[in-house]
PDB file of C-alpha atoms in Angstrom:
ATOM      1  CA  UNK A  18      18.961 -32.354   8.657  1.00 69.00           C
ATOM      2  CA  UNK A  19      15.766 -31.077  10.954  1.00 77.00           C
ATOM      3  CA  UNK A  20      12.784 -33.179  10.306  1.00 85.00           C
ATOM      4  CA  UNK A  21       9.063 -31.808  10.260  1.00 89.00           C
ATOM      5  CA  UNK A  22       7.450 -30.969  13.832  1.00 89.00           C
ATOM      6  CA  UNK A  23       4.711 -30.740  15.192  1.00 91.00           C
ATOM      7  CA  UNK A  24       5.654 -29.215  18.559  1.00 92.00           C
ATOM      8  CA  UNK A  25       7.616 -26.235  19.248  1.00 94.00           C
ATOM      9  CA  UNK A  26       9.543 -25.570  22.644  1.00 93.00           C
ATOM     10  CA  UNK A  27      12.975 -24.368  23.362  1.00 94.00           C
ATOM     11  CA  UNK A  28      13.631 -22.581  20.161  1.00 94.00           C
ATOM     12  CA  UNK A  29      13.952 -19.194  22.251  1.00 97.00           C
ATOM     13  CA  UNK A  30      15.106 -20.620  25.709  1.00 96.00           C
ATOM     14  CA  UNK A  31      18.510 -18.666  25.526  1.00 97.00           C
ATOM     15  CA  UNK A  32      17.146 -15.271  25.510  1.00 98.00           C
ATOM     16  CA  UNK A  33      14.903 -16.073  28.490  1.00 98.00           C
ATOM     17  CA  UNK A  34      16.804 -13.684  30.681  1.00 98.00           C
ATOM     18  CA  UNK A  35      16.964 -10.584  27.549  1.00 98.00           C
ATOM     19  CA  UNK A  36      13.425 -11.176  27.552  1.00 98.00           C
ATOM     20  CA  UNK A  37      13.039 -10.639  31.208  1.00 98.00           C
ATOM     21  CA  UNK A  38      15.012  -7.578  30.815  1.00 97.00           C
ATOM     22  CA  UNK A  39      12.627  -6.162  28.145  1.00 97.00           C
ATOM     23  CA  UNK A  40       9.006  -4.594  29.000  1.00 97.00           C
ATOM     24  CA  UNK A  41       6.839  -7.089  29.603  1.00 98.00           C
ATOM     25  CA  UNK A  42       3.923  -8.631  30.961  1.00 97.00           C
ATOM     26  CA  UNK A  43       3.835 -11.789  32.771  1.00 98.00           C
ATOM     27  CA  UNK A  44       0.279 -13.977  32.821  1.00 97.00           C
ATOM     28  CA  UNK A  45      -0.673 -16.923  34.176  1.00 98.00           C
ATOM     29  CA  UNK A  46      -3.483 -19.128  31.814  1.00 97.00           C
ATOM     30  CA  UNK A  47      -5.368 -22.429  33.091  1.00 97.00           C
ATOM     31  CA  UNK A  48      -5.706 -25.769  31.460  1.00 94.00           C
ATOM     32  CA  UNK A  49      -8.708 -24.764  29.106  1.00 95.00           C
ATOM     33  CA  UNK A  50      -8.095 -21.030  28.575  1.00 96.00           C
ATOM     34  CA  UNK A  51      -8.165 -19.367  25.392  1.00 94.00           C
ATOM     35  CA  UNK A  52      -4.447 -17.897  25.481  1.00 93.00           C
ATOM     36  CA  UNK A  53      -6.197 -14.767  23.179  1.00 86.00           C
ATOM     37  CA  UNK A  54      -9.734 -14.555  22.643  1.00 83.00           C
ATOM     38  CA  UNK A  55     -11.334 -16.276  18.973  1.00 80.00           C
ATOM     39  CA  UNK A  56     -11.335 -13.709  16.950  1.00 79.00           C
ATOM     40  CA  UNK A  57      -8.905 -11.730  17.898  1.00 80.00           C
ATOM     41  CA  UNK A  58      -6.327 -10.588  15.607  1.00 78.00           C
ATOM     42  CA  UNK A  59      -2.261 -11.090  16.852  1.00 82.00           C
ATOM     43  CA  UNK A  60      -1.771  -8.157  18.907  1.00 87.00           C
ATOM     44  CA  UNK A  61       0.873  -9.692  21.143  1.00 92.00           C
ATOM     45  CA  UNK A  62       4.049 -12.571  21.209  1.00 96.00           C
ATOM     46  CA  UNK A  63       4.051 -14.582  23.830  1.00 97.00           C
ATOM     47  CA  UNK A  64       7.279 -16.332  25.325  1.00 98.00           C
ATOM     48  CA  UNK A  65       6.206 -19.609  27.352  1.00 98.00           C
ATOM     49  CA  UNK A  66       8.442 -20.268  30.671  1.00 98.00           C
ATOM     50  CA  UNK A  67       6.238 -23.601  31.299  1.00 96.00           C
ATOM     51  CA  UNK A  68       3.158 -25.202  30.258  1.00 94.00           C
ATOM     52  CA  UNK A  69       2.256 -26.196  27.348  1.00 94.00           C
ATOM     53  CA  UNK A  70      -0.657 -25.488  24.092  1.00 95.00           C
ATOM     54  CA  UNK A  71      -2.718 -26.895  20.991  1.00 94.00           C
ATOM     55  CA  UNK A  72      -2.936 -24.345  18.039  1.00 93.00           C
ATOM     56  CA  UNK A  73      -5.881 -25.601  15.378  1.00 92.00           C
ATOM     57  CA  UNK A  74      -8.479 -24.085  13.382  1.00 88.00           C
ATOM     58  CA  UNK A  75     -12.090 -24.355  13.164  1.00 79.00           C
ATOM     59  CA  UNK A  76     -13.944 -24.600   9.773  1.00 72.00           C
ATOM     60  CA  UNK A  77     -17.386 -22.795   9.131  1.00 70.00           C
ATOM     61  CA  UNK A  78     -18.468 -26.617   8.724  1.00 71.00           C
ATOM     62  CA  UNK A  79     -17.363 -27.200  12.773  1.00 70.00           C
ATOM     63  CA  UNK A  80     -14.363 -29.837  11.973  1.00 78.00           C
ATOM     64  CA  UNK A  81     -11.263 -28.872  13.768  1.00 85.00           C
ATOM     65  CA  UNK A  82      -7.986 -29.005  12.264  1.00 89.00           C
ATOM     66  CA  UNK A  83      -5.149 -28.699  14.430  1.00 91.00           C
ATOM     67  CA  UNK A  84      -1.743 -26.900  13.462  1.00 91.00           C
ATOM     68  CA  UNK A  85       1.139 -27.246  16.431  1.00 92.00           C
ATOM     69  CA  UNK A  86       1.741 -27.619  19.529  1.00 93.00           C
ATOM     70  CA  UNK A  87       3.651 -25.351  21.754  1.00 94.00           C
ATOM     71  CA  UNK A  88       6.017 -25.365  24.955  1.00 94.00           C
ATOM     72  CA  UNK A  89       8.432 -23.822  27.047  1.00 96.00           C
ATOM     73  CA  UNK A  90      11.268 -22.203  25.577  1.00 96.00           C
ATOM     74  CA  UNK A  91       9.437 -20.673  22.340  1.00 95.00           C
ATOM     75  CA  UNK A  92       7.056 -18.219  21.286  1.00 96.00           C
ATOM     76  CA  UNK A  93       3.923 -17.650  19.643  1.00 94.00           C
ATOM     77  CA  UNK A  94       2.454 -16.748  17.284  1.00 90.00           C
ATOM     78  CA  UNK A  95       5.722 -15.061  15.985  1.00 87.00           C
ATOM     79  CA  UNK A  96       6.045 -11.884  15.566  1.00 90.00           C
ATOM     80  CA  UNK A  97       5.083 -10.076  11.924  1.00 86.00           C
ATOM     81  CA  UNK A  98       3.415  -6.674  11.842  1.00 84.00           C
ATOM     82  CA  UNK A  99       0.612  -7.470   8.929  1.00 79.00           C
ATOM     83  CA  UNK A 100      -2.838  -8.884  10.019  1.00 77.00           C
ATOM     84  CA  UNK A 101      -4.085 -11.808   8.230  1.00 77.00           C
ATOM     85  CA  UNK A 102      -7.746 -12.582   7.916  1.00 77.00           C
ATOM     86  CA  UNK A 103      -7.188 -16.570   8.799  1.00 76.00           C
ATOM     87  CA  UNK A 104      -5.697 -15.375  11.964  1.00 78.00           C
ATOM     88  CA  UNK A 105      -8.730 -14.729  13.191  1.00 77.00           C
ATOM     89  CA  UNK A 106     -10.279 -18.573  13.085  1.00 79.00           C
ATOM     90  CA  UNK A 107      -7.124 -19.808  14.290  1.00 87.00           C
ATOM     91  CA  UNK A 108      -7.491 -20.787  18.606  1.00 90.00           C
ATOM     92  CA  UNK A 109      -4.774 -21.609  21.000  1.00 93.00           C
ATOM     93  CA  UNK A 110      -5.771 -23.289  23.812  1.00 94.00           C
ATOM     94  CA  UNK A 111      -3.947 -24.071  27.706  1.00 95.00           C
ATOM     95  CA  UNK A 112      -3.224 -28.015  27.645  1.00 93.00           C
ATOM     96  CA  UNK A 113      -1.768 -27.073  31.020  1.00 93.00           C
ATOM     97  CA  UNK A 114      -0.925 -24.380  33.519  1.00 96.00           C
ATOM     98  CA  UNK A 115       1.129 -22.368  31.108  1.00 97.00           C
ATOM     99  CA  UNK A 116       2.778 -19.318  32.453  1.00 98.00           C
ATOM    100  CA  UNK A 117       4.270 -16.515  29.914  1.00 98.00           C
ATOM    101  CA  UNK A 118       6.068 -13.483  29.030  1.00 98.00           C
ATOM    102  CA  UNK A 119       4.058 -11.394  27.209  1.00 98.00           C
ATOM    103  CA  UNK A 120       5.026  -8.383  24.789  1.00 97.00           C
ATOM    104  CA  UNK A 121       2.816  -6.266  22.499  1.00 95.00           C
ATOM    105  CA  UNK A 122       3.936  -5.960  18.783  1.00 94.00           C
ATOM    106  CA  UNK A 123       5.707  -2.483  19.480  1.00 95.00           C
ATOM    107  CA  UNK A 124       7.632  -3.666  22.069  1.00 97.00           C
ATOM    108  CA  UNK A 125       8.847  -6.992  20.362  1.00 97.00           C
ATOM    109  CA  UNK A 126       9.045  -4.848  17.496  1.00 96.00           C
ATOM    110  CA  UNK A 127      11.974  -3.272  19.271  1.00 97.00           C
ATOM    111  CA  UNK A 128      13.697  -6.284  20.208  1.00 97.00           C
ATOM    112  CA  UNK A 129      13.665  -7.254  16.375  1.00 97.00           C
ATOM    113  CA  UNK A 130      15.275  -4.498  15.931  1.00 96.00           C
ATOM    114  CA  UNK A 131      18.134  -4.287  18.585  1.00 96.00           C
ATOM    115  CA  UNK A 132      18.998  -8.276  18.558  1.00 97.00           C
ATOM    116  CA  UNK A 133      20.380  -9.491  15.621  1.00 97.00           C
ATOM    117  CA  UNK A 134      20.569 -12.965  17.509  1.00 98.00           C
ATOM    118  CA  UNK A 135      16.884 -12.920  18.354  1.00 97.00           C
ATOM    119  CA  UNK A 136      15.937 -11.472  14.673  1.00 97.00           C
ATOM    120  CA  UNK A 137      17.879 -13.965  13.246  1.00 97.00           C
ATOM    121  CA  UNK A 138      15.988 -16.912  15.345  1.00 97.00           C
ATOM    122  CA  UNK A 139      12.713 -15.482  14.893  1.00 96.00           C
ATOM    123  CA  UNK A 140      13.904 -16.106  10.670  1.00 95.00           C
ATOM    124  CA  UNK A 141      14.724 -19.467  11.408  1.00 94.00           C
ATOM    125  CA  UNK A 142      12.145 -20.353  13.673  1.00 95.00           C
ATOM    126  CA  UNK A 143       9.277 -19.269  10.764  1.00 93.00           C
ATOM    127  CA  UNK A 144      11.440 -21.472   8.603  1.00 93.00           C
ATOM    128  CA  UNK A 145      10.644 -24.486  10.923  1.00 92.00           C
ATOM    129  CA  UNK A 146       7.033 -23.911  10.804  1.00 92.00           C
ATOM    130  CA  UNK A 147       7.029 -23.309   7.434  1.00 90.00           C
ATOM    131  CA  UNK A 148       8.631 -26.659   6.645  1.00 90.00           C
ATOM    132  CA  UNK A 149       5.808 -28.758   8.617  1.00 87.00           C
ATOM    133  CA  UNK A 150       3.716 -27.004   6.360  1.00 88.00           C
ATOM    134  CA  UNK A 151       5.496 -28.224   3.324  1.00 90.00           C
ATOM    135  CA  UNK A 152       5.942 -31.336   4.245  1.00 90.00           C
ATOM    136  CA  UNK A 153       2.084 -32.152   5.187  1.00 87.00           C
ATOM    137  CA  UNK A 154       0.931 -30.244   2.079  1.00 86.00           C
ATOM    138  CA  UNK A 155       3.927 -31.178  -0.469  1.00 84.00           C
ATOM    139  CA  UNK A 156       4.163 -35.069   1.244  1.00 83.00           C
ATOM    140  CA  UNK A 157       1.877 -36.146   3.471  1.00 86.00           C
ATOM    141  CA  UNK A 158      -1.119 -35.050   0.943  1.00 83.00           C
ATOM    142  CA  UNK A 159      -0.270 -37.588  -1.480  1.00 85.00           C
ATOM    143  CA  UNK A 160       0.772 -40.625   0.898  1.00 90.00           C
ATOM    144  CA  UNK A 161      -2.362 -43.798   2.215  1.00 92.00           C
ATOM    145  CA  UNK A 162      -3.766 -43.108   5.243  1.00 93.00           C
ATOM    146  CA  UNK A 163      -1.272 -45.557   7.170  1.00 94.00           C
ATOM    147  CA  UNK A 164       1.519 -43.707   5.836  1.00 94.00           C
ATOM    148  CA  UNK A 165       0.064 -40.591   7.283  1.00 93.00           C
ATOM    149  CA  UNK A 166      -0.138 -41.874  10.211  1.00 95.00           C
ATOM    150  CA  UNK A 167       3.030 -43.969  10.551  1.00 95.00           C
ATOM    151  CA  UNK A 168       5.224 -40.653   9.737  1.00 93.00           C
ATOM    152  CA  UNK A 169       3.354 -38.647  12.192  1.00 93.00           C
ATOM    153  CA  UNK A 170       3.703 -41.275  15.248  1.00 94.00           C
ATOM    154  CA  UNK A 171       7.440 -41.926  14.273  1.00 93.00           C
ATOM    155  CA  UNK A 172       7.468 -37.750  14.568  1.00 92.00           C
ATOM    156  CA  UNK A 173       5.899 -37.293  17.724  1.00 90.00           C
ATOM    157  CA  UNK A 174       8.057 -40.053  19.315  1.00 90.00           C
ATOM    158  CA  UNK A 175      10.794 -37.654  18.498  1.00 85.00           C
ATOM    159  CA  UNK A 176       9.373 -34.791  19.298  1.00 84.00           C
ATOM    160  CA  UNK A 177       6.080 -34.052  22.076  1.00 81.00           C
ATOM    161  CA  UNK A 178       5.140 -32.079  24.708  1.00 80.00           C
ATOM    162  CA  UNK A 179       4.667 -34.795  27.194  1.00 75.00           C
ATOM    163  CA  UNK A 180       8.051 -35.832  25.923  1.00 73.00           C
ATOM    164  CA  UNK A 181       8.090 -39.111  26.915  1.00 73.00           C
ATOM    165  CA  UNK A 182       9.680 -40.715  23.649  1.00 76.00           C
ATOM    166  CA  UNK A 183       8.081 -44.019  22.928  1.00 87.00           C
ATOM    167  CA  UNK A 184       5.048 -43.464  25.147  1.00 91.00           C
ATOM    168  CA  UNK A 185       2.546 -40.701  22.938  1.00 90.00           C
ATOM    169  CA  UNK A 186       0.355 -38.957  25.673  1.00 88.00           C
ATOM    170  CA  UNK A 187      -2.397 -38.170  22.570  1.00 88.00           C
ATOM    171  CA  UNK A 188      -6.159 -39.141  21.863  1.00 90.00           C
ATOM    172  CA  UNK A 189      -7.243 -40.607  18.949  1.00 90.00           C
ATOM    173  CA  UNK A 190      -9.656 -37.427  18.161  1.00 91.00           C
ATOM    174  CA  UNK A 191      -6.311 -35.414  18.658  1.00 92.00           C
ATOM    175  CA  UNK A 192      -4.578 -37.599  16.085  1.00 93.00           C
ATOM    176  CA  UNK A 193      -7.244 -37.269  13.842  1.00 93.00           C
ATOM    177  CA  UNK A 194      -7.437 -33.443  14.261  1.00 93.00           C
ATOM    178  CA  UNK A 195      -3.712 -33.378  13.171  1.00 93.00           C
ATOM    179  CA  UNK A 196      -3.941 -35.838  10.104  1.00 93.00           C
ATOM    180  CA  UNK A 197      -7.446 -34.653   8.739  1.00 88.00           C
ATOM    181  CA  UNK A 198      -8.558 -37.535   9.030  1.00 89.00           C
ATOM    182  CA  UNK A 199     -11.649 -39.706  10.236  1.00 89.00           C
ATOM    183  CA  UNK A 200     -12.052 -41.311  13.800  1.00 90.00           C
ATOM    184  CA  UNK A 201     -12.636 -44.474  11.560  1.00 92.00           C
ATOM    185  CA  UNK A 202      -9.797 -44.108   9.498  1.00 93.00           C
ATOM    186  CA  UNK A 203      -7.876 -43.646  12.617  1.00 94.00           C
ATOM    187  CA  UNK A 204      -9.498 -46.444  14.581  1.00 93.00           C
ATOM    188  CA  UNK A 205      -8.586 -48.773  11.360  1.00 94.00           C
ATOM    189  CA  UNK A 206      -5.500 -48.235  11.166  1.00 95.00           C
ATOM    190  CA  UNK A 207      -4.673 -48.278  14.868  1.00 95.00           C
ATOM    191  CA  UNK A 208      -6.113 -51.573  15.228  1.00 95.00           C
ATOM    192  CA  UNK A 209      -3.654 -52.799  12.194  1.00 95.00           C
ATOM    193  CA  UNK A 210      -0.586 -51.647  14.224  1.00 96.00           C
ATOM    194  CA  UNK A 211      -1.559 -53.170  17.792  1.00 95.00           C
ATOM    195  CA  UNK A 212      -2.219 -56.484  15.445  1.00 96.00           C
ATOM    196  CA  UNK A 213       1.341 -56.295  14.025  1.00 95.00           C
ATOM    197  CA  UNK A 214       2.848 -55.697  17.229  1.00 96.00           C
ATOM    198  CA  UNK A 215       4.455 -52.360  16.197  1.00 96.00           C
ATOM    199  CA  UNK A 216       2.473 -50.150  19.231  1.00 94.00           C
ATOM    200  CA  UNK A 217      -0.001 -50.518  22.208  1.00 94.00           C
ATOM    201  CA  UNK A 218      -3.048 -48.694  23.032  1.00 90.00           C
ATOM    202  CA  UNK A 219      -4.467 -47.351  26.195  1.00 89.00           C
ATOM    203  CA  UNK A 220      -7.110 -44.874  26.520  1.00 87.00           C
ATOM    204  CA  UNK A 221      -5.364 -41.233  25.880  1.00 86.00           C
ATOM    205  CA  UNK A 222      -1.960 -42.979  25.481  1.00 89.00           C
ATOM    206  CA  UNK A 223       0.087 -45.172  22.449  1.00 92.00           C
ATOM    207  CA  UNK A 224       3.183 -46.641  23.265  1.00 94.00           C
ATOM    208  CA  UNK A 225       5.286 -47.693  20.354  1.00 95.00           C
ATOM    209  CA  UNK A 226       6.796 -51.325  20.833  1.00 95.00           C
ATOM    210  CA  UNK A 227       8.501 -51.952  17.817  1.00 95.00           C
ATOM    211  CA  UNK A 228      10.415 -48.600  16.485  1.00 94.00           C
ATOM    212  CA  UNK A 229      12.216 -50.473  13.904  1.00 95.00           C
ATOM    213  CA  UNK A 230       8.828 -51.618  12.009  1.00 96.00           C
ATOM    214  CA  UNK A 231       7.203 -48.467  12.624  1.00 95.00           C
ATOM    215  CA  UNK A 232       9.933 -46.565  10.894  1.00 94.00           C
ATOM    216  CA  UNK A 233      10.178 -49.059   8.210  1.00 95.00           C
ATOM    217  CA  UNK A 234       6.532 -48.119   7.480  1.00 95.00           C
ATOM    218  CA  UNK A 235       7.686 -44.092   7.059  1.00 94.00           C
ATOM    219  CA  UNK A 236       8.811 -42.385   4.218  1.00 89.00           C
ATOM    220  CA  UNK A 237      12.128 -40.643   3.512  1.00 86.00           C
ATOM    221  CA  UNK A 238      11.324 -36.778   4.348  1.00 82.00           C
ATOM    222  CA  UNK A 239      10.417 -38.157   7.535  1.00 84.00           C
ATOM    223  CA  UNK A 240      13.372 -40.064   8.925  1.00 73.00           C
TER     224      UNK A 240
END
């Protein structure tokens, strides 16, 4: 069964070379770059050949909350043809060089369409997002803060875009962002993992040293 994630690459990889066969438009952003301006309402899918990006929100109150990551092989935002008002405080942002293929709504609109393959992935793909959502709103809402956090390091050392298993290229503040929680709370709880053994700590960088505790620690929807 597919567990929660919360990055996104290869989901589209096989229809790389349709895609390159399609009308298109192929950019080039820089670590830091807004991949569409704030604001902006989802005019245009974007397939990503390399690099990688954060997707979070910003509250009126200025705390960040962030969504997904994305990498090569998928695309984003997905494509739908209705605009949603919480679109536009939702940023993606370049963690990398990330080059893409980009379409406007009419022209991936006409994929849709002709692909039955692609349709049916774009379904299925939605599905997968939809499920993280569910499981931090349905689950991960009601479990103790070292639960939380637990379930989302056993996740990410399935599943990262640095994808280097037990080693999770992330900041504290980025952990935090994800979880909703405090640096404090984070801190805390961090410090009562390195003391049990179960990970180490470096600065931008946890390395989980005991897998077998740290799942132990996890709940069911996430194993």
């Amino acid at each position: 069964m597919l567990k929660p994630r919360y990055y996104f690459a290869d989901d589209f990889r096989i229809f790389y070379k349709y895609f390159l066969s399609q009308p298109h438009t192929e950019r080039t952003f820089q670590k830091g770059d807004y991949l569409w301006n704030p604001g902006q309402p989802y005019d245009r899918v974007q397939y990503y050949v390399s690099g990688a990006s954060v997707h979070f929100s910003e509250h009126e109150s200025g705390r960040r909350k962030i969504i997904s990551f994305h990498g090569p092989g998928t695309l984003f935002p997905g494509y739908h043809t209705n605009d949603f008002r919480i679109e536009q405080s939702l940023t993606t942002v370049a963690l990398s060089e990330i080059k893409v293929l980009e379409f406007t709504v009419p022209q991936f609109k006409a994929m849709f369409e002709e692909n039955t393959s692609l349709a049916e992935s774009v379904v299925n793909w939605y599905s997968m997002y939809v499920n993280r959502f569910l499981f931090e709103t349905i689950h991960q809402e009601f479990n103790s803060s070292k639960v939380k956090l637990c379930n989302l390091l056993y996740l990410l050392t399935m599943n990262q875009p640095s994808n280097s298993g037990l080693v999770i290229e992330m900041t504290q503040e980025y952990i935090a962002d994800i979880l909703g929680m405090s640096r404090v709370q984070i801190t805390r709880e961090l410090t009562d993992l390195r003391n049990r053994g179960i990970l180490s700590t470096t600065r931008g960088k946890l390395t989980v040293t005991d897998l077998p505790t740290l799942a132990s620690l996890c709940t069911d929807e996430t194993m």
